[in-house]
Amino acid sequence: MSAYRDEDPRIHDIKTRIRVVPNFPKPGIMFQDITTLLLNPKAFKDTIDLFVERYKGKNISVVAGIEARGFIFGPPIALAIGAKFVPLRKPRKLPGKVISEKYILEYGKDCLEMHVGAVKSGERALVVDDLIATGGTLCAAMNLLERAGAEVVECACVIELPDLKSLRELSFDFMVSNGRGFLRSEFSKNDKWLDLRK
């Protein structure tokens, strides 16, 4: 179910640029800080290039970025592959008519919103964020796009947290994953959950 690509030498440099900040924003959290990656133009460009190499020519017309760090990686990927960028925002941040998707997090509830009409039925979409922890936000993003009629091709994240336990019927593309490099996990529609650490 999961396939590993030989580690691209650029991935090692990208991994070294991500700073881990202990006990932020609260005790016990090991915060993955991508701002240090953004300070290095070559590593930032390599990050974008790796995603572009994967998605160019895949007939993706929508890149949906999750607030807020998906807004950093999503637009350059969208421009490079010739797709539109659709921001998926927290409640009451978008003017005009929106559709929303509520979801549950480890620490409470949240919601993503998207402008009505931003995505057309049948469009192929890529969801982009900086990090995947439990998969809850990505599942909400997928649900939102699918309700609008889009086909979600994959979810692309720069970082996967090593203590990730399980994911829902998704296809994920991780650039930095448990020190293994590039990981893609494909799920059949019959499988509800998959433990990536097996």
Coordinates of N, CA and C in Angstrom, one line a residue:
M1 N 0.8 -1.2 0.0 CA 0.0 0.0 0.0 C 0.8 1.3 0.0
S2 N 2.0 1.2 0.5 CA 2.8 2.4 0.4 C 4.1 2.2 -0.4
A3 N 4.5 3.2 -1.1 CA 5.6 3.1 -2.0 C 6.6 4.2 -1.6
Y4 N 7.9 3.8 -1.6 CA 9.0 4.8 -1.3 C 9.8 5.0 -2.5
R5 N 10.1 6.3 -2.7 CA 11.0 6.6 -3.8 C 12.4 6.8 -3.2
D6 N 13.4 6.5 -4.0 CA 14.8 6.7 -3.5 C 14.9 8.1 -3.1
E7 N 15.5 8.3 -2.0 CA 15.6 9.7 -1.4 C 16.4 10.6 -2.3
D8 N 15.7 11.7 -2.7 CA 16.3 12.7 -3.5 C 17.3 13.5 -2.6
P9 N 18.5 13.8 -3.1 CA 19.4 14.5 -2.3 C 18.9 15.9 -1.8
R10 N 18.0 16.5 -2.5 CA 17.5 17.8 -2.0 C 16.7 17.6 -0.7
I11 N 16.1 16.4 -0.5 CA 15.3 16.2 0.7 C 16.1 16.3 2.0
H12 N 17.3 15.8 2.0 CA 18.2 15.9 3.2 C 18.4 17.4 3.6
D13 N 18.7 18.2 2.6 CA 18.9 19.6 2.9 C 17.6 20.3 3.4
I14 N 16.5 19.9 2.8 CA 15.2 20.5 3.3 C 14.9 20.1 4.7
K15 N 15.2 18.8 5.1 CA 15.0 18.4 6.4 C 15.9 19.1 7.4
T16 N 17.1 19.4 7.0 CA 18.0 20.1 8.0 C 17.6 21.6 8.2
R17 N 16.7 22.1 7.3 CA 16.3 23.5 7.4 C 15.1 23.7 8.3
I18 N 14.4 22.6 8.6 CA 13.2 22.7 9.5 C 13.6 22.6 10.9
R19 N 13.3 23.7 11.7 CA 13.7 23.8 13.1 C 12.6 23.2 13.9
V20 N 13.0 22.4 15.0 CA 12.1 21.9 15.9 C 12.2 22.7 17.2
V21 N 11.1 23.3 17.6 CA 11.0 24.1 18.8 C 10.2 23.4 19.9
P22 N 11.0 23.0 21.0 CA 10.3 22.2 22.0 C 9.3 23.1 22.8
N23 N 8.2 22.5 23.3 CA 7.3 23.1 24.2 C 6.6 24.4 23.6
F24 N 6.4 24.4 22.3 CA 5.7 25.5 21.7 C 4.6 24.9 20.8
P25 N 3.4 25.4 20.8 CA 2.9 26.6 21.6 C 2.5 26.3 23.1
K26 N 2.7 25.0 23.4 CA 2.4 24.6 24.8 C 3.3 23.5 25.2
P27 N 3.4 23.2 26.5 CA 4.3 22.2 27.0 C 4.0 20.8 26.3
G28 N 5.0 20.1 25.9 CA 4.9 18.8 25.4 C 4.8 18.7 23.8
I29 N 4.6 19.9 23.2 CA 4.5 20.0 21.8 C 5.9 20.3 21.2
M30 N 6.3 19.5 20.2 CA 7.5 19.7 19.4 C 7.2 20.4 18.1
F31 N 7.2 21.7 18.1 CA 6.7 22.5 17.0 C 7.7 22.4 15.8
Q32 N 7.2 22.0 14.6 CA 8.0 22.0 13.4 C 7.9 23.3 12.7
D33 N 9.0 24.1 12.8 CA 9.1 25.5 12.3 C 9.6 25.6 10.9
I34 N 8.7 25.8 10.0 CA 9.2 25.9 8.6 C 9.7 27.3 8.2
T35 N 9.6 28.3 9.1 CA 10.2 29.6 8.8 C 11.7 29.6 8.5
T36 N 12.4 28.6 9.2 CA 13.8 28.5 8.9 C 14.1 27.9 7.5
L37 N 13.2 27.1 7.0 CA 13.3 26.6 5.6 C 13.1 27.8 4.7
L38 N 12.1 28.6 5.0 CA 11.8 29.8 4.1 C 13.0 30.8 4.0
L39 N 13.8 30.8 5.0 CA 15.0 31.7 5.1 C 16.1 31.3 4.1
N40 N 16.0 30.1 3.6 CA 17.0 29.6 2.7 C 16.4 29.5 1.3
P41 N 16.7 30.4 0.4 CA 16.0 30.4 -0.9 C 16.2 29.1 -1.7
K42 N 17.4 28.5 -1.6 CA 17.6 27.2 -2.4 C 16.7 26.1 -1.8
A43 N 16.7 26.0 -0.5 CA 15.9 24.9 0.1 C 14.4 25.1 -0.1
F44 N 14.0 26.4 -0.1 CA 12.5 26.7 -0.3 C 12.2 26.4 -1.8
K45 N 13.1 26.8 -2.7 CA 12.9 26.5 -4.1 C 12.9 25.0 -4.4
D46 N 13.8 24.2 -3.7 CA 13.8 22.8 -3.9 C 12.5 22.1 -3.4
T47 N 12.0 22.7 -2.3 CA 10.7 22.1 -1.8 C 9.6 22.3 -2.8
I48 N 9.5 23.5 -3.4 CA 8.5 23.7 -4.4 C 8.8 22.9 -5.6
D49 N 10.0 22.8 -6.1 CA 10.4 22.1 -7.3 C 10.0 20.6 -7.2
L50 N 10.2 20.0 -6.0 CA 9.9 18.6 -5.8 C 8.4 18.3 -6.0
F51 N 7.6 19.2 -5.5 CA 6.2 19.0 -5.7 C 5.8 19.3 -7.1
V52 N 6.4 20.3 -7.8 CA 6.1 20.6 -9.1 C 6.4 19.5 -10.1
E53 N 7.6 18.9 -9.8 CA 8.0 17.7 -10.6 C 7.0 16.6 -10.5
R54 N 6.4 16.4 -9.4 CA 5.4 15.3 -9.2 C 4.1 15.6 -9.8
Y55 N 3.7 16.9 -9.8 CA 2.3 17.2 -10.2 C 2.2 17.8 -11.6
K56 N 3.2 18.3 -12.2 CA 3.2 18.9 -13.6 C 2.7 17.8 -14.5
G57 N 1.8 18.1 -15.4 CA 1.3 17.2 -16.4 C 0.3 16.2 -15.9
K58 N -0.2 16.4 -14.7 CA -1.2 15.5 -14.1 C -2.6 16.0 -14.2
N59 N -2.8 17.0 -15.0 CA -4.1 17.6 -15.3 C -4.8 18.1 -14.0
I60 N -4.0 18.7 -13.2 CA -4.6 19.3 -11.9 C -4.9 20.7 -12.2
S61 N -6.2 21.1 -12.0 CA -6.6 22.5 -12.3 C -6.8 23.3 -11.1
V62 N -6.8 22.7 -9.9 CA -7.0 23.4 -8.6 C -5.9 23.0 -7.6
V63 N -5.3 24.0 -7.0 CA -4.4 23.7 -5.9 C -5.1 24.4 -4.7
A64 N -5.5 23.7 -3.7 CA -6.2 24.2 -2.6 C -5.3 24.2 -1.4
G65 N -5.0 25.4 -0.9 CA -4.1 25.6 0.3 C -4.8 25.8 1.5
I66 N -4.4 25.1 2.6 CA -5.1 25.2 3.9 C -4.4 26.3 4.7
E67 N -5.2 27.2 5.3 CA -4.7 28.3 6.1 C -3.9 27.7 7.2
A68 N -2.8 28.3 7.5 CA -2.2 29.4 6.9 C -0.9 29.0 6.1
R69 N -0.3 28.0 6.5 CA 1.0 27.6 5.9 C 0.8 27.0 4.5
G70 N -0.4 26.5 4.2 CA -0.7 26.0 2.9 C -0.7 27.1 1.9
F71 N -0.8 28.4 2.4 CA -0.8 29.6 1.5 C 0.6 29.9 1.1
I72 N 1.6 29.4 1.8 CA 3.0 29.6 1.5 C 3.5 28.7 0.3
F73 N 3.1 27.4 0.4 CA 3.5 26.4 -0.6 C 2.6 26.3 -1.7
G74 N 1.3 26.5 -1.5 CA 0.3 26.3 -2.6 C 0.4 27.2 -3.8
P75 N 0.5 28.5 -3.6 CA 0.5 29.4 -4.8 C 1.7 29.2 -5.8
P76 N 2.9 29.0 -5.3 CA 4.0 28.7 -6.3 C 3.8 27.4 -7.0
I77 N 3.3 26.4 -6.3 CA 3.0 25.1 -7.0 C 1.9 25.3 -8.0
A78 N 0.9 26.0 -7.7 CA -0.2 26.3 -8.6 C 0.3 27.0 -9.9
L79 N 1.1 28.1 -9.7 CA 1.6 28.8 -10.8 C 2.4 28.0 -11.7
A80 N 3.3 27.1 -11.1 CA 4.2 26.3 -11.9 C 3.5 25.2 -12.7
I81 N 2.4 24.7 -12.2 CA 1.7 23.6 -12.9 C 0.5 24.1 -13.7
G82 N 0.3 25.5 -13.7 CA -0.8 26.0 -14.5 C -2.2 25.8 -13.9
A83 N -2.2 25.8 -12.6 CA -3.5 25.6 -11.9 C -3.9 26.9 -11.2
K84 N -5.2 27.0 -10.8 CA -5.6 28.1 -10.0 C -5.4 27.7 -8.5
F85 N -5.2 28.8 -7.7 CA -5.1 28.6 -6.3 C -6.4 28.9 -5.5
V86 N -6.8 28.0 -4.7 CA -8.0 28.2 -3.9 C -7.7 28.2 -2.4
P87 N -7.9 29.3 -1.7 CA -7.6 29.3 -0.3 C -8.7 28.6 0.5
L88 N -8.4 27.7 1.4 CA -9.3 27.1 2.4 C -9.0 27.8 3.7
R89 N -10.0 28.6 4.2 CA -9.8 29.5 5.3 C -10.6 29.1 6.5
K90 N -10.1 29.7 7.6 CA -10.9 29.5 8.9 C -12.1 30.3 8.8
P91 N -13.1 30.1 9.7 CA -14.4 30.8 9.6 C -14.3 32.3 9.6
R92 N -15.2 32.9 8.8 CA -15.4 34.4 8.8 C -14.2 35.1 8.2
K93 N -13.4 34.5 7.4 CA -12.2 35.2 6.8 C -12.4 35.5 5.3
L94 N -13.4 34.8 4.7 CA -13.7 35.0 3.3 C -14.9 35.9 3.1
P95 N -14.9 36.9 2.2 CA -16.1 37.7 2.0 C -17.0 36.9 1.0
G96 N -18.2 37.2 1.0 CA -19.1 36.5 0.1 C -19.6 35.2 0.6
K97 N -20.3 34.5 -0.3 CA -20.9 33.2 0.1 C -19.9 32.1 0.1
V98 N -20.0 31.3 1.2 CA -19.0 30.2 1.4 C -19.7 28.9 1.7
I99 N -19.0 27.8 1.5 CA -19.4 26.5 2.0 C -18.4 26.1 3.1
S100 N -18.9 25.4 4.1 CA -18.0 25.1 5.2 C -18.0 23.6 5.5
E101 N -16.9 23.2 6.2 CA -16.8 21.8 6.6 C -16.2 21.9 8.0
K102 N -17.0 21.4 9.0 CA -16.5 21.3 10.4 C -15.8 20.0 10.5
Y103 N -14.8 20.0 11.5 CA -14.1 18.8 11.8 C -13.6 18.8 13.2
I104 N -13.2 17.6 13.7 CA -12.8 17.5 15.1 C -11.3 17.3 15.1
L105 N -10.6 18.1 16.0 CA -9.2 18.0 16.3 C -9.0 17.3 17.6
E106 N -7.7 17.0 17.9 CA -7.4 16.4 19.2 C -7.8 17.3 20.4
Y107 N -7.8 18.6 20.1 CA -8.0 19.6 21.2 C -9.3 20.3 21.1
G108 N -10.2 19.9 20.1 CA -11.4 20.6 20.0 C -12.0 20.5 18.6
K109 N -12.8 21.5 18.2 CA -13.4 21.5 16.8 C -12.9 22.7 16.0
D110 N -13.0 22.6 14.7 CA -12.6 23.7 13.9 C -13.4 23.6 12.6
C111 N -13.2 24.5 11.7 CA -14.0 24.6 10.4 C -13.1 25.2 9.3
L112 N -13.3 24.7 8.1 CA -12.7 25.3 6.9 C -13.8 25.8 6.0
E113 N -13.5 26.9 5.4 CA -14.5 27.5 4.4 C -13.8 27.8 3.1
M114 N -14.6 27.7 2.0 CA -14.2 28.0 0.7 C -15.3 28.8 0.0
H115 N -14.9 29.7 -0.9 CA -15.9 30.5 -1.7 C -16.7 29.5 -2.5
V116 N -18.0 29.8 -2.6 CA -18.9 29.1 -3.5 C -18.5 29.4 -4.9
G117 N -18.4 28.4 -5.7 CA -18.0 28.7 -7.1 C -16.5 28.7 -7.4
A118 N -15.7 28.6 -6.4 CA -14.2 28.6 -6.6 C -13.8 27.3 -7.3
V119 N -14.5 26.3 -7.1 CA -14.2 25.0 -7.7 C -15.4 24.5 -8.5
K120 N -15.1 24.0 -9.7 CA -16.2 23.5 -10.5 C -16.3 22.0 -10.5
S121 N -17.4 21.4 -10.7 CA -17.6 20.0 -10.7 C -16.7 19.4 -11.8
G122 N -16.0 18.3 -11.4 CA -15.1 17.6 -12.3 C -13.7 18.0 -12.3
E123 N -13.4 19.2 -11.6 CA -12.0 19.7 -11.6 C -11.2 18.7 -10.7
R124 N -9.9 18.6 -11.1 CA -9.0 17.8 -10.4 C -8.2 18.7 -9.4
A125 N -8.2 18.3 -8.1 CA -7.6 19.2 -7.1 C -6.5 18.5 -6.4
L126 N -5.5 19.3 -5.9 CA -4.5 19.0 -5.1 C -4.6 19.8 -3.8
V127 N -4.6 19.2 -2.6 CA -4.6 19.9 -1.4 C -3.2 20.0 -0.8
V128 N -2.8 21.2 -0.4 CA -1.5 21.5 0.1 C -1.5 22.1 1.5
D129 N -0.6 21.5 2.3 CA -0.4 22.1 3.7 C 1.1 21.8 4.0
D130 N 1.5 22.4 5.1 CA 2.9 22.3 5.5 C 3.1 21.0 6.2
L131 N 2.1 20.5 7.0 CA 2.3 19.4 7.9 C 1.1 18.6 8.1
I132 N 1.3 17.3 8.3 CA 0.1 16.4 8.6 C 0.4 15.8 10.0
A133 N -0.6 15.9 10.9 CA -0.4 15.3 12.2 C -1.4 14.2 12.3
T134 N -2.7 14.5 12.4 CA -3.7 13.4 12.6 C -4.4 13.2 11.2
G135 N -4.4 14.1 10.3 CA -5.1 14.0 9.1 C -6.5 14.6 9.1
G136 N -6.9 15.2 10.3 CA -8.2 15.7 10.4 C -8.5 16.9 9.5
T137 N -7.5 17.8 9.4 CA -7.7 19.0 8.6 C -7.7 18.7 7.1
L138 N -6.8 17.7 6.7 CA -6.8 17.3 5.3 C -8.1 16.6 4.9
C139 N -8.6 15.8 5.8 CA -9.9 15.1 5.5 C -11.0 16.2 5.3
A140 N -11.0 17.2 6.2 CA -12.0 18.3 6.0 C -11.8 19.0 4.7
A141 N -10.6 19.3 4.3 CA -10.3 19.9 3.0 C -10.8 19.1 1.9
M142 N -10.6 17.8 1.9 CA -11.0 16.9 0.9 C -12.6 16.8 0.8
N143 N -13.2 16.7 2.0 CA -14.7 16.7 2.0 C -15.2 18.0 1.4
L144 N -14.6 19.1 1.7 CA -15.1 20.4 1.2 C -15.0 20.4 -0.3
L145 N -13.9 20.0 -0.8 CA -13.7 20.1 -2.3 C -14.6 19.0 -3.0
E146 N -14.7 17.9 -2.4 CA -15.6 16.9 -3.0 C -17.0 17.3 -3.0
R147 N -17.5 18.0 -1.9 CA -18.8 18.5 -1.9 C -19.1 19.5 -3.0
A148 N -18.0 20.2 -3.5 CA -18.2 21.1 -4.6 C -18.0 20.4 -5.9
G149 N -17.8 19.1 -5.9 CA -17.7 18.3 -7.1 C -16.4 18.0 -7.7
A150 N -15.3 18.5 -6.9 CA -13.9 18.2 -7.4 C -13.5 16.8 -7.1
E151 N -12.6 16.4 -7.9 CA -11.9 15.1 -7.6 C -10.6 15.4 -6.9
V152 N -10.4 15.0 -5.7 CA -9.1 15.3 -5.0 C -8.1 14.2 -5.4
V153 N -7.1 14.6 -6.1 CA -6.1 13.7 -6.6 C -5.1 13.2 -5.5
E154 N -4.6 14.2 -4.7 CA -3.7 13.9 -3.6 C -3.7 15.0 -2.6
C155 N -3.1 14.8 -1.5 CA -2.8 15.8 -0.5 C -1.3 15.8 -0.4
A156 N -0.7 17.0 -0.5 CA 0.7 17.2 -0.4 C 1.1 18.0 0.8
C157 N 2.0 17.4 1.6 CA 2.5 18.0 2.8 C 4.0 18.0 2.8
V158 N 4.7 19.0 3.4 CA 6.1 19.0 3.5 C 6.6 18.1 4.6
I159 N 5.8 18.0 5.7 CA 6.2 17.3 6.9 C 5.1 16.3 7.4
E160 N 5.5 15.1 7.8 CA 4.6 14.2 8.4 C 5.2 14.0 9.8
L161 N 4.3 14.2 10.9 CA 4.8 14.0 12.2 C 5.0 12.5 12.4
P162 N 6.2 12.1 13.1 CA 6.5 10.7 13.3 C 5.5 9.9 14.1
D163 N 4.8 10.5 15.0 CA 3.8 9.8 15.8 C 2.4 9.7 15.2
L164 N 2.4 9.9 13.8 CA 1.1 9.8 13.1 C 0.6 8.3 13.3
K165 N -0.6 8.2 13.7 CA -1.2 6.9 13.9 C -2.0 6.3 12.8
S166 N -2.9 7.2 12.2 CA -3.8 6.6 11.2 C -4.3 7.7 10.3
L167 N -4.7 7.4 9.1 CA -5.3 8.3 8.1 C -6.5 7.7 7.5
R168 N -7.3 8.6 6.9 CA -8.5 8.1 6.2 C -8.2 7.9 4.7
E169 N -9.2 7.4 4.0 CA -9.0 7.1 2.6 C -8.4 8.3 1.8
L170 N -7.1 8.5 1.9 CA -6.5 9.6 1.2 C -5.2 9.1 0.5
S171 N -4.8 9.8 -0.5 CA -3.5 9.6 -1.1 C -2.6 10.8 -0.7
F172 N -1.6 10.5 0.0 CA -0.7 11.5 0.6 C 0.7 11.5 -0.1
D173 N 1.2 12.7 -0.2 CA 2.6 12.9 -0.7 C 3.3 13.6 0.4
F174 N 4.3 13.0 1.0 CA 5.1 13.6 2.1 C 6.5 13.8 1.5
M175 N 7.0 15.0 1.8 CA 8.4 15.2 1.4 C 9.4 14.8 2.5
V176 N 9.1 15.1 3.7 CA 9.9 14.7 4.8 C 9.1 13.8 5.7
S177 N 9.5 12.6 5.8 CA 8.6 11.7 6.6 C 9.5 10.7 7.4
N178 N 9.5 10.9 8.7 CA 10.2 9.9 9.6 C 11.6 9.7 9.1
G179 N 12.2 10.7 8.5 CA 13.6 10.6 8.1 C 13.8 9.6 6.9
R180 N 12.7 9.2 6.2 CA 12.8 8.3 5.1 C 12.7 9.0 3.8
G181 N 12.5 10.3 3.8 CA 12.4 11.0 2.5 C 11.0 11.0 1.9
F182 N 10.9 10.7 0.7 CA 9.6 10.9 0.0 C 8.7 9.7 0.1
L183 N 7.5 9.8 0.7 CA 6.6 8.7 0.9 C 5.3 9.0 0.3
R184 N 4.7 8.1 -0.4 CA 3.4 8.2 -1.0 C 2.6 7.0 -0.5
S185 N 1.5 7.2 0.1 CA 0.6 6.1 0.5 C -0.7 6.2 -0.3
E186 N -1.0 5.1 -0.9 CA -2.3 5.1 -1.7 C -3.3 4.2 -1.0
F187 N -4.5 4.6 -0.9 CA -5.5 3.9 -0.2 C -6.6 3.4 -1.2
S188 N -7.0 2.2 -1.0 CA -8.1 1.7 -1.8 C -9.4 2.2 -1.1
K189 N -10.4 2.4 -1.8 CA -11.7 2.9 -1.2 C -12.3 1.9 -0.1
N190 N -11.8 0.7 -0.1 CA -12.3 -0.3 0.9 C -11.6 -0.2 2.2
D191 N -10.4 0.5 2.2 CA -9.7 0.6 3.5 C -10.0 1.9 4.2
K192 N -10.5 1.8 5.4 CA -10.8 3.0 6.2 C -9.6 3.6 6.8
W193 N -8.7 2.8 7.4 CA -7.5 3.3 8.1 C -6.3 2.6 7.8
L194 N -5.2 3.2 7.8 CA -3.9 2.6 7.6 C -2.9 3.2 8.6
D195 N -2.2 2.3 9.2 CA -1.1 2.7 10.1 C 0.2 2.8 9.3
L196 N 0.7 4.0 9.1 CA 1.9 4.1 8.3 C 3.2 3.7 9.0
R197 N 3.1 3.4 10.2 CA 4.3 3.0 11.0 C 4.6 1.5 10.9
K198 N 3.6 0.7 10.3 CA 3.8 -0.7 10.2 C 4.9 -1.0 9.2

